[in-house]
PDB file of C-alpha atoms in Angstrom:
ATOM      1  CA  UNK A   1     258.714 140.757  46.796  1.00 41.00           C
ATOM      2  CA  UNK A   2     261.881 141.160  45.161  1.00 42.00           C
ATOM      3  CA  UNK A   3     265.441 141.303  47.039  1.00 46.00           C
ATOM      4  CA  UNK A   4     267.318 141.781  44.414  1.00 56.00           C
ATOM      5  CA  UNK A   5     269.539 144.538  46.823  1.00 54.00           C
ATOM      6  CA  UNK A   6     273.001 145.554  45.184  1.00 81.00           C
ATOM      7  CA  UNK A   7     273.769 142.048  43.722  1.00 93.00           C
ATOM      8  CA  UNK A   8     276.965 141.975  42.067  1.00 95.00           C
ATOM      9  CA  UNK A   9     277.070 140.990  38.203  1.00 95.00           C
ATOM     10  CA  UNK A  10     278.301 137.937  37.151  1.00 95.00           C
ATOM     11  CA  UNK A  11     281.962 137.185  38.276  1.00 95.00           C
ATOM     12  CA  UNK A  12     284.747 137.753  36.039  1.00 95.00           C
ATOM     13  CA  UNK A  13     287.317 134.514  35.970  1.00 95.00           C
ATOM     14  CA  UNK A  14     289.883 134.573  38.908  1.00 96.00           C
ATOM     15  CA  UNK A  15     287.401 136.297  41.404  1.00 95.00           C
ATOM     16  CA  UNK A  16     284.631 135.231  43.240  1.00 97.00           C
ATOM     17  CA  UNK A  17     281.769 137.858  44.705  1.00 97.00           C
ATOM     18  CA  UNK A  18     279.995 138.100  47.567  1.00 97.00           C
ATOM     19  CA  UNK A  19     276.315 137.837  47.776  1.00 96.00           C
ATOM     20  CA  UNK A  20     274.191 139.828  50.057  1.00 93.00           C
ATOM     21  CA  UNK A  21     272.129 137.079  51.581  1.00 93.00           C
ATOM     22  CA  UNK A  22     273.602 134.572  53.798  1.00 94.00           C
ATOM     23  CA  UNK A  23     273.076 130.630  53.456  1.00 95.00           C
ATOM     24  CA  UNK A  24     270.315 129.235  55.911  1.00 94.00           C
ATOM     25  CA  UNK A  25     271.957 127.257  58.293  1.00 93.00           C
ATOM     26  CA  UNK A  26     269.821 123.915  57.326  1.00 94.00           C
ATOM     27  CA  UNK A  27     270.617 124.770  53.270  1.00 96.00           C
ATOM     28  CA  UNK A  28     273.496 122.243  53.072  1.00 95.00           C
ATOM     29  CA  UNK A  29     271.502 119.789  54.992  1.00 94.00           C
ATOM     30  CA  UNK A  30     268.370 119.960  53.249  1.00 94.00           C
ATOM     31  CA  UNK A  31     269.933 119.584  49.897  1.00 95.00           C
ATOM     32  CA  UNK A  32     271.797 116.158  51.399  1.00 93.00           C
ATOM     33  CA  UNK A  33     275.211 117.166  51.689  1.00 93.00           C
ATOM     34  CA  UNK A  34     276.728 114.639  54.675  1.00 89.00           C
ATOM     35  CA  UNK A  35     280.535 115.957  54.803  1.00 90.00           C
ATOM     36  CA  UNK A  36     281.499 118.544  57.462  1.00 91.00           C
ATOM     37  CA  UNK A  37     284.240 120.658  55.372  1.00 94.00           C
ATOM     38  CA  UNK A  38     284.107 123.792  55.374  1.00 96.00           C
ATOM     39  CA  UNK A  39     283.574 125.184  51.557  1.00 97.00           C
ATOM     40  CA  UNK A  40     280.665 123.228  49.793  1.00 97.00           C
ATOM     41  CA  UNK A  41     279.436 124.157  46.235  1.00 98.00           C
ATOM     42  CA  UNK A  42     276.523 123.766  44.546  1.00 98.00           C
ATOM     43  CA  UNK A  43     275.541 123.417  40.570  1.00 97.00           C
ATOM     44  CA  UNK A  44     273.459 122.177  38.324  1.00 96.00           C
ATOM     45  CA  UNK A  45     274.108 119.266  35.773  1.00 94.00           C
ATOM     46  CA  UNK A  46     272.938 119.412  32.503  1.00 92.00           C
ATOM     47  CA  UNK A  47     269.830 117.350  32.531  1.00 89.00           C
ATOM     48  CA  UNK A  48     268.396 119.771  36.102  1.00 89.00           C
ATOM     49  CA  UNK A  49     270.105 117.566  38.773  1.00 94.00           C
ATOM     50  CA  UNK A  50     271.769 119.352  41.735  1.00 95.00           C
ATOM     51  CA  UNK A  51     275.459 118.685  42.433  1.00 96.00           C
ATOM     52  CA  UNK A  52     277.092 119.237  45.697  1.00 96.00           C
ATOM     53  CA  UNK A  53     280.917 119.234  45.713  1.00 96.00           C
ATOM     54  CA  UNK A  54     283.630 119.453  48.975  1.00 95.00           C
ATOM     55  CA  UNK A  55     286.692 119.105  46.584  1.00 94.00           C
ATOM     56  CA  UNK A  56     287.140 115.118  47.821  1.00 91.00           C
ATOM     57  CA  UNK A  57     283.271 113.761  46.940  1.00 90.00           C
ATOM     58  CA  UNK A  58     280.110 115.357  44.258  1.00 92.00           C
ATOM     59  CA  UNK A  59     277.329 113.828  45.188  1.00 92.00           C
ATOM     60  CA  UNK A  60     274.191 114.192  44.167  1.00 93.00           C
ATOM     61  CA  UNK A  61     271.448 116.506  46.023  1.00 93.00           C
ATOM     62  CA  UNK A  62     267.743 116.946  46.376  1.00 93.00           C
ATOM     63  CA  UNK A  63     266.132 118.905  43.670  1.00 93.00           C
ATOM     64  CA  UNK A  64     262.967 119.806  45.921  1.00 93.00           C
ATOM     65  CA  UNK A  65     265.164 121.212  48.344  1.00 95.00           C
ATOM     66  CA  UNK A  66     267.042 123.189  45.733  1.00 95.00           C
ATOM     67  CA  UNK A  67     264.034 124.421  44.023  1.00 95.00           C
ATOM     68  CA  UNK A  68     262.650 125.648  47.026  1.00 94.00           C
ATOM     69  CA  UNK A  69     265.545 127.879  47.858  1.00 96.00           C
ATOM     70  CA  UNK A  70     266.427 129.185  44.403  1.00 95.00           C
ATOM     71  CA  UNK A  71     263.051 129.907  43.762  1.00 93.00           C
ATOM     72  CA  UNK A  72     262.257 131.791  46.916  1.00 93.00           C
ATOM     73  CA  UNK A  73     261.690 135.797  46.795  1.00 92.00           C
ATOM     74  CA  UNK A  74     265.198 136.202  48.965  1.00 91.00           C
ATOM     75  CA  UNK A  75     267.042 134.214  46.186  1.00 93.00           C
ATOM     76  CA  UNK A  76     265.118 135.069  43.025  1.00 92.00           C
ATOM     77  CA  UNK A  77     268.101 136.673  41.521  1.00 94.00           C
ATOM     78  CA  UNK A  78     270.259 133.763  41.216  1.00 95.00           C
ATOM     79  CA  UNK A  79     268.596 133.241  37.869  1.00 94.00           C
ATOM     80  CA  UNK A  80     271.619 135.636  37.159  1.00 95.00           C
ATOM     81  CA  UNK A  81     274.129 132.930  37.609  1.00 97.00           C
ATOM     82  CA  UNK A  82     275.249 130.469  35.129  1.00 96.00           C
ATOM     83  CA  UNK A  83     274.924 127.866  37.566  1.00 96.00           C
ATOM     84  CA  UNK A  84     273.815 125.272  34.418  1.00 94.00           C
ATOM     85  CA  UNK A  85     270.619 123.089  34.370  1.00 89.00           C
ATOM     86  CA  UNK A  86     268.376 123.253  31.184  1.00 84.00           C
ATOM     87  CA  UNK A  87     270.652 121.196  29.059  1.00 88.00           C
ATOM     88  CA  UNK A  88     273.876 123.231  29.549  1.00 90.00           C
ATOM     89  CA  UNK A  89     276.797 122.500  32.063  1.00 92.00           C
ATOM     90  CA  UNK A  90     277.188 125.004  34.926  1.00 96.00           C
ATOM     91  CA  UNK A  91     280.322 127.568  34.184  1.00 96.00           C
ATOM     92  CA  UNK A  92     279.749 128.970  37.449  1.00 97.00           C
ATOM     93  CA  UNK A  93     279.052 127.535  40.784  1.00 98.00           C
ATOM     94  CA  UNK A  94     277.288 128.545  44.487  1.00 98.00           C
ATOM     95  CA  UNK A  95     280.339 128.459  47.357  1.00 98.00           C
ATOM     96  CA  UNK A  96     278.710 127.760  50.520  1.00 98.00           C
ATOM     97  CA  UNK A  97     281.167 128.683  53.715  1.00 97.00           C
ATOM     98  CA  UNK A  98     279.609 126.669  56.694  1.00 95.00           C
ATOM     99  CA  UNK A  99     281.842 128.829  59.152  1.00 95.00           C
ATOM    100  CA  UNK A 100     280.013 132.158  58.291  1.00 96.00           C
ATOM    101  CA  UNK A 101     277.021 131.107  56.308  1.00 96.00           C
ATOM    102  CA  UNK A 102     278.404 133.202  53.338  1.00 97.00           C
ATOM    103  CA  UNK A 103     277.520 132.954  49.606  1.00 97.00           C
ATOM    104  CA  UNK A 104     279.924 133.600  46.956  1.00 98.00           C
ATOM    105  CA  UNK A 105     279.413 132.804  42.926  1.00 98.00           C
ATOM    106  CA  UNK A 106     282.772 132.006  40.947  1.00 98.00           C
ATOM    107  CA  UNK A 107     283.747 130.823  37.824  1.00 98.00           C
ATOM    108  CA  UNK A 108     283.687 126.612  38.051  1.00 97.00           C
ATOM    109  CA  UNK A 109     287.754 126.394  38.139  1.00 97.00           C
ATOM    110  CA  UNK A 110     287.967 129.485  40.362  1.00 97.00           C
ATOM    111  CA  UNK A 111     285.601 127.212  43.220  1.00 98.00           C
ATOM    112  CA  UNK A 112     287.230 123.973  42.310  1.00 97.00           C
ATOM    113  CA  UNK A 113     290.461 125.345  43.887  1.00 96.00           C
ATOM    114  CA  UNK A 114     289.220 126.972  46.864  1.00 96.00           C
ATOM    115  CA  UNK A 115     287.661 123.581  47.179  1.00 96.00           C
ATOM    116  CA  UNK A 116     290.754 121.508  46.566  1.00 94.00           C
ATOM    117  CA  UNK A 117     293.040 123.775  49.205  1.00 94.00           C
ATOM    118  CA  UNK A 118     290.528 123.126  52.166  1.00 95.00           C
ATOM    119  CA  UNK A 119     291.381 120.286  53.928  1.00 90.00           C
ATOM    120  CA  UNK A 120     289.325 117.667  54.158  1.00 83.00           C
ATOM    121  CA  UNK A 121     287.164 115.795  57.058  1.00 74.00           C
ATOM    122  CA  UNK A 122     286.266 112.490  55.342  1.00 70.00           C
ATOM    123  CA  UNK A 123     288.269 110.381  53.361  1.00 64.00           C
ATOM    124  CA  UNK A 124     287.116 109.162  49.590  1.00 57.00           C
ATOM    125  CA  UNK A 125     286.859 105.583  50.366  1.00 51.00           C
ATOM    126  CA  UNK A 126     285.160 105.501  53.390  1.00 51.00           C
ATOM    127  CA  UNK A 127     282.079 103.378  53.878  1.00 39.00           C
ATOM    128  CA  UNK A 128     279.997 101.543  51.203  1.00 43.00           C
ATOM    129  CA  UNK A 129     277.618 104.096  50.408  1.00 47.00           C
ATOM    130  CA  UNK A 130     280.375 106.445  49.774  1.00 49.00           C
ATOM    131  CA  UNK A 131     282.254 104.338  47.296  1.00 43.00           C
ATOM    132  CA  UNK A 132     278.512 103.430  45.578  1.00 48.00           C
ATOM    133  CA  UNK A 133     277.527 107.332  44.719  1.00 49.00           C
ATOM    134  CA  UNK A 134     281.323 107.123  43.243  1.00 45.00           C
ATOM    135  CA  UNK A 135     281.072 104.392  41.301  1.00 46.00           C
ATOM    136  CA  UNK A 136     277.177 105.054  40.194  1.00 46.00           C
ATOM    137  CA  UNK A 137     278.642 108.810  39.000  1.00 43.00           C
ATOM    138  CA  UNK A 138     280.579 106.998  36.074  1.00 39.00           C
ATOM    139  CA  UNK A 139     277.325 105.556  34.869  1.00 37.00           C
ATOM    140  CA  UNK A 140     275.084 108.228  34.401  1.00 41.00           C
ATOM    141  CA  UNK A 141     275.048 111.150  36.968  1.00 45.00           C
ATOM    142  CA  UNK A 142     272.542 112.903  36.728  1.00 46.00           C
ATOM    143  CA  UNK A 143     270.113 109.569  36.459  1.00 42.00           C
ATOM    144  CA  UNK A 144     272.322 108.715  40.000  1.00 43.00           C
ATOM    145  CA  UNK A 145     271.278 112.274  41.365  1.00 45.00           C
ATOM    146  CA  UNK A 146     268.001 112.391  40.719  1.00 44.00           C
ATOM    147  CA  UNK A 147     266.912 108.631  42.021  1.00 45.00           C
ATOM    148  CA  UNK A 148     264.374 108.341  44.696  1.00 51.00           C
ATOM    149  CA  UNK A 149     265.801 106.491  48.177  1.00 53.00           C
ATOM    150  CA  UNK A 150     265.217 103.335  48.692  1.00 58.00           C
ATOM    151  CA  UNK A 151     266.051 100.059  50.983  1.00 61.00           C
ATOM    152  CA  UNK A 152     265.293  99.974  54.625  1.00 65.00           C
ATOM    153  CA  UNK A 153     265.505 102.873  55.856  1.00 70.00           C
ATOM    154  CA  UNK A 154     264.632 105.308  52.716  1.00 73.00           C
ATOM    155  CA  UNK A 155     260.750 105.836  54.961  1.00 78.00           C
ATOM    156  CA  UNK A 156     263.256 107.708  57.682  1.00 81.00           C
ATOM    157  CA  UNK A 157     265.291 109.283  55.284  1.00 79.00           C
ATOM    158  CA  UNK A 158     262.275 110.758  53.046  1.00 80.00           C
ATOM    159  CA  UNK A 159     260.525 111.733  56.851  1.00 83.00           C
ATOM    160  CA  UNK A 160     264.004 113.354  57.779  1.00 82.00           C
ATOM    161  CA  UNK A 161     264.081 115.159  54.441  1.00 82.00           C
ATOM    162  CA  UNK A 162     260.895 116.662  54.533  1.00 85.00           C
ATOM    163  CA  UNK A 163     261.320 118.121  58.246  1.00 90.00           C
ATOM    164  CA  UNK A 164     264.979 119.585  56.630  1.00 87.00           C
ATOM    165  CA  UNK A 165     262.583 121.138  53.634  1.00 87.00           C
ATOM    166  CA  UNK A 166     260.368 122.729  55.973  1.00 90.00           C
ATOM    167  CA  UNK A 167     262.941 124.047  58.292  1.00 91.00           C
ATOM    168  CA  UNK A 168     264.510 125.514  55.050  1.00 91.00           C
ATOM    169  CA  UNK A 169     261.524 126.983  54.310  1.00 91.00           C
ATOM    170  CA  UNK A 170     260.884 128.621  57.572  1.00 91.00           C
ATOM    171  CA  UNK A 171     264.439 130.151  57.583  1.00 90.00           C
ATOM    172  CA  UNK A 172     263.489 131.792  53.869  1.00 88.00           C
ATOM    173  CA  UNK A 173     260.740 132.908  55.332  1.00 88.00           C
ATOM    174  CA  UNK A 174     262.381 134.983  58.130  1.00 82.00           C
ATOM    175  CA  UNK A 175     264.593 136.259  56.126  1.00 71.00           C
ATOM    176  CA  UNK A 176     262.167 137.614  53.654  1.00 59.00           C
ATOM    177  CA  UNK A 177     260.475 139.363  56.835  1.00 58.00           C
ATOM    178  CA  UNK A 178     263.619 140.218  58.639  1.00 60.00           C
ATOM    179  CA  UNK A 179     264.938 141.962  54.976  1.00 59.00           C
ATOM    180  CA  UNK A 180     261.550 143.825  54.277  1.00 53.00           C
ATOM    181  CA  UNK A 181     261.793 145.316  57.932  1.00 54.00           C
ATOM    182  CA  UNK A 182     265.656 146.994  57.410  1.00 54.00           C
ATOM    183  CA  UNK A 183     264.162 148.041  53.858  1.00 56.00           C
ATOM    184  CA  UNK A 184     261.916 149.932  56.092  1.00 58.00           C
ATOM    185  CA  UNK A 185     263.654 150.858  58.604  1.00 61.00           C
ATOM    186  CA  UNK A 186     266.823 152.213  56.180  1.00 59.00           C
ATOM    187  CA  UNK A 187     263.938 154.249  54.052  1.00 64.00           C
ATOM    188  CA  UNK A 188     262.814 155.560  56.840  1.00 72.00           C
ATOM    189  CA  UNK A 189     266.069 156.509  57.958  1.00 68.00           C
ATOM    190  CA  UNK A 190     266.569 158.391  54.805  1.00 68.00           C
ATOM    191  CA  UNK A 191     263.497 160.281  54.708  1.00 68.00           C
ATOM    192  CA  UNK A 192     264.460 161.185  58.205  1.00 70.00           C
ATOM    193  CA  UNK A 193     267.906 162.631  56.941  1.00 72.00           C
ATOM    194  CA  UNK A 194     266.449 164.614  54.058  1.00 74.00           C
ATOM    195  CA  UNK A 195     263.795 166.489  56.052  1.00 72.00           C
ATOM    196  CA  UNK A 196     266.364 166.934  58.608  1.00 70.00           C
ATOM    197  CA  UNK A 197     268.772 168.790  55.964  1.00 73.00           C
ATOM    198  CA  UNK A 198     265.965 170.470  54.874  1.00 71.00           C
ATOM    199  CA  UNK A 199     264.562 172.237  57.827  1.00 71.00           C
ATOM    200  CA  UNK A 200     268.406 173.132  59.543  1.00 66.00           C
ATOM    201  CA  UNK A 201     269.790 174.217  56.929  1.00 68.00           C
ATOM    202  CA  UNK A 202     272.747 176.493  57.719  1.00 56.00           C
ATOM    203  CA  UNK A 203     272.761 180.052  56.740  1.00 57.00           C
ATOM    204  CA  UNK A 204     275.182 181.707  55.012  1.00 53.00           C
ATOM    205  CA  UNK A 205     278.427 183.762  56.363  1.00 46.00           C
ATOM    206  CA  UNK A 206     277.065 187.065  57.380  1.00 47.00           C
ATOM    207  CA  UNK A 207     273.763 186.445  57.320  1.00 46.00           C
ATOM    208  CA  UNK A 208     272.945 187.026  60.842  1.00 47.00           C
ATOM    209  CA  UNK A 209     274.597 190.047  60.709  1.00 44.00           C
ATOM    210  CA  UNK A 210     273.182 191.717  58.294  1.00 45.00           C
ATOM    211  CA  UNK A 211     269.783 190.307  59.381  1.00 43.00           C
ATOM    212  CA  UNK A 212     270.388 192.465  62.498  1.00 45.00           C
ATOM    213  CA  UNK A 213     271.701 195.480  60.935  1.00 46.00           C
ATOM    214  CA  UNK A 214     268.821 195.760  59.290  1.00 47.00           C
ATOM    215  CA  UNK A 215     266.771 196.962  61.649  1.00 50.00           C
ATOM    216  CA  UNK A 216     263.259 195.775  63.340  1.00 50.00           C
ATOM    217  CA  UNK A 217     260.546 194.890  60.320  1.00 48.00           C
ATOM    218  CA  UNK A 218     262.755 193.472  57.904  1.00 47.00           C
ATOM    219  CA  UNK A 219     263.499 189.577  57.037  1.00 46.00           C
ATOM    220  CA  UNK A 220     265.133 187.768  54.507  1.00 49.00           C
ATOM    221  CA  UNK A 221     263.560 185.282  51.890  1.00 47.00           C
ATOM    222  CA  UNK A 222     264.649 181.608  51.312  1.00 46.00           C
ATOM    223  CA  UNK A 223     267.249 183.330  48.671  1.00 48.00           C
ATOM    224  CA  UNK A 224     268.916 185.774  50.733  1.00 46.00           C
ATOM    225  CA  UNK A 225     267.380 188.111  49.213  1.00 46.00           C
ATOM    226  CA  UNK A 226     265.742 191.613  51.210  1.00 47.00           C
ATOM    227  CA  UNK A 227     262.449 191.700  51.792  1.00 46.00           C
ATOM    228  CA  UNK A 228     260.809 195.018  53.091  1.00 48.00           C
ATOM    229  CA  UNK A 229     258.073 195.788  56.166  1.00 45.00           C
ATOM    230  CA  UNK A 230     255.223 194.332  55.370  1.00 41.00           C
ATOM    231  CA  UNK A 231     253.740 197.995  56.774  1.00 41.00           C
ATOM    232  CA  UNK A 232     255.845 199.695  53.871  1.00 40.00           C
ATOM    233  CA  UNK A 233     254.279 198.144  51.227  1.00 38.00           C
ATOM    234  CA  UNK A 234     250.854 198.483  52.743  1.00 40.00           C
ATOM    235  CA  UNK A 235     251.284 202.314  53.066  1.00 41.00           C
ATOM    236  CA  UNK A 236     252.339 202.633  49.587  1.00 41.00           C
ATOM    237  CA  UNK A 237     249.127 200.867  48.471  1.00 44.00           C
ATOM    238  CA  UNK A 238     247.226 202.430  50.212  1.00 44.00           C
ATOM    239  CA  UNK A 239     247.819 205.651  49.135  1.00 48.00           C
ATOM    240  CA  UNK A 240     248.499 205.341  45.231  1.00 46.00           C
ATOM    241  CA  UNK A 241     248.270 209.347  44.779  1.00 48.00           C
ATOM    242  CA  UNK A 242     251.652 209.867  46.927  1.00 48.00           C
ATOM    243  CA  UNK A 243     253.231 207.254  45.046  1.00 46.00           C
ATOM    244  CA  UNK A 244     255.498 209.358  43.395  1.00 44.00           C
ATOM    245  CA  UNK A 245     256.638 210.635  46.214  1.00 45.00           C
ATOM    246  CA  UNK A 246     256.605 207.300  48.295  1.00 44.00           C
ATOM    247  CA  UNK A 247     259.038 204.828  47.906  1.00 43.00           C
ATOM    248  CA  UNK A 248     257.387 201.635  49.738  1.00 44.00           C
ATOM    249  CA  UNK A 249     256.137 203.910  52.088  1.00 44.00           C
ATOM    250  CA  UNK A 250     259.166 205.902  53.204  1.00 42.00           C
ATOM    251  CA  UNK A 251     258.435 209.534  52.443  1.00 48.00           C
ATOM    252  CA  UNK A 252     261.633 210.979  49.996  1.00 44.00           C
ATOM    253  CA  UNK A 253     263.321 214.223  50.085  1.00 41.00           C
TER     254      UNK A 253
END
C-alpha cells in the first residue's frame, strides 16, 4: 500500500516542508541517537551510512533501523528526497522535532541552521565515548558509522537495539492501519456528500409555483421542462382518427 498522500515536492533552498506523516516516537532511538535536543536530522553519507546530527555532535546511526523505516509502505516516498547514499552526498536532510514528532525535508544548510540556533543539552566533550565517535569521524566516517558494537557490553546494546527495531516496527505498522482506516473513512465521507447533493438538490426560483399553477396531472422533468398528463397522451393514442382534432387529448375549438 502506498501513502504517498499530498507529499510536497522537493524543497526549494531557504524553506523547509512539512511531511504528512509524523516521526514514531522510538525513530530517534532506534536509529541510536543519545542527545535529548530538540531538532535531530538525519542523512545519508556517501558510501549508505546513516548520519544523525543535533548541531553540537553527527554520529553515526544504525542502518537496519533506518532501512526499516524508509523502506516501510508509510515512508515509501522518501525515495523523493535527496537525502544522499549510493555514492553521492546528501543535499537535503530529514528534521526530526522530538517536541511534536514532526518531519520536515530542507536543503542541508537550511537544517544545519535550525540545528545550530537550538540550544543544546550536552556538551561536545563530554565523556570518552563522545570524544571517540569525534575523533574516529576524521578517519573514515562512514567505516566509523557502519562498525558493529563491541566490548563488554555490545551483547546488551545489540539486545536493546533489536527490542528498539521491533518497537519501530510496530509503530509503522499502526500507522499503516490507522492511515488506511481515515482513507476509508474520508472516501466514504465523500461518497456520502455527493449522493447527498445529488438527491436534495434545490429547485429553481419559481419552480414551486409554477408547479402548482399548473394544475393537478402535470409534473416537471429533471430539466424543468413541462411534462403533460400521462392520461392526455394516452387519449390521443388511443384514438389516432381524432388526432387532428386532438391535441394530447384536449379536444380544440
Amino acid at each position: 500500500m502506498s501513502t504517498d498522500r499530498s507529499w510536497p515536492d522537493p524543497p526549494e533552498p531557504g524553506a523547509l516542508v512539512d511531511l504528512p506523516i509524523a516521526a514514531p516516537e522510538v525513530l530517534l532511538d532506534a536509529l541510536g541517537y543519545r542527545g535529548d535536543d530538540q531538532h535531530v536530522a538525519i542523512f545519508r553519507g556517501p558510501q549508505g551510512a546513516v548520519w544523525l546530527d543535533d548541531g553540537l555532535l553527527r554520529d553515526g546511526g544504525d542502518l537496519l533501523a533506518w532501512h526499516r523505516f524508509a523502506s516501510h509502505p508509510v515512508a515509501e516516498p522518501l525515495a523523493r528526497y535527496d537525502l544522499g547514499g549510493a555514492g553521492r552526498d546528501a543535499t537535503q536532510w530529514l528534521l526530526v522535532d522530538r517536541d511534536t514528532n514532526q518531519l520536515r525535508v530542507g536543503h542541508a544548510g537550511d537544517v544545519a541552521e535550525v540545528l545550530a540556533g537550538q540550544p543544546h543539552t550536552r556538551d561536545r566533550f563530554t565523556g570518552l565515548r563522545t570524544i571517540e565517535r569525534t575523533l574516529g569521524r576524521a578517519v573514515h566516517p562512514d567505516v566509523r558509522a557502519a562498525r558493529a558494537p563491541t566490548g563488554p557490553g555490545w551483547q546488551a546494546e545489540a539486545a536493546r537495539a533489536g527490542r528498539l527495531l521491533d518497537a519501530l516496527t510496530r509503530a509503522l505498522d499502526g500507522s499503516q492501519v490507522q492511515q488506511h482506516a481515515a482513507d476509508v473513512v474520508a472516501g466514504i465521507g465523500a461518497l456520502s456528500a455527493r449522493t447527498s447533493t445529488q438527491l436534495h438538490r434545490t429547485p429553481g426560483a419559481g419552480s414551486t409555483a409554477e408547479a402548482s399553477s399548473a394544475g393537478p396531472g402535470t409534473s416537471d422533468s429533471p430539466d424543468g421542462a413541462r411534462m403533460q398528463p400521462v392520461a392526455a397522451w394516452s387519449s390521443a393514442e388511443a384514438d389516432p382518427a381524432g388526432g387532428a382534432d386532438r391535441h394530447h387529448g384536449v379536444e380544440l375549438s
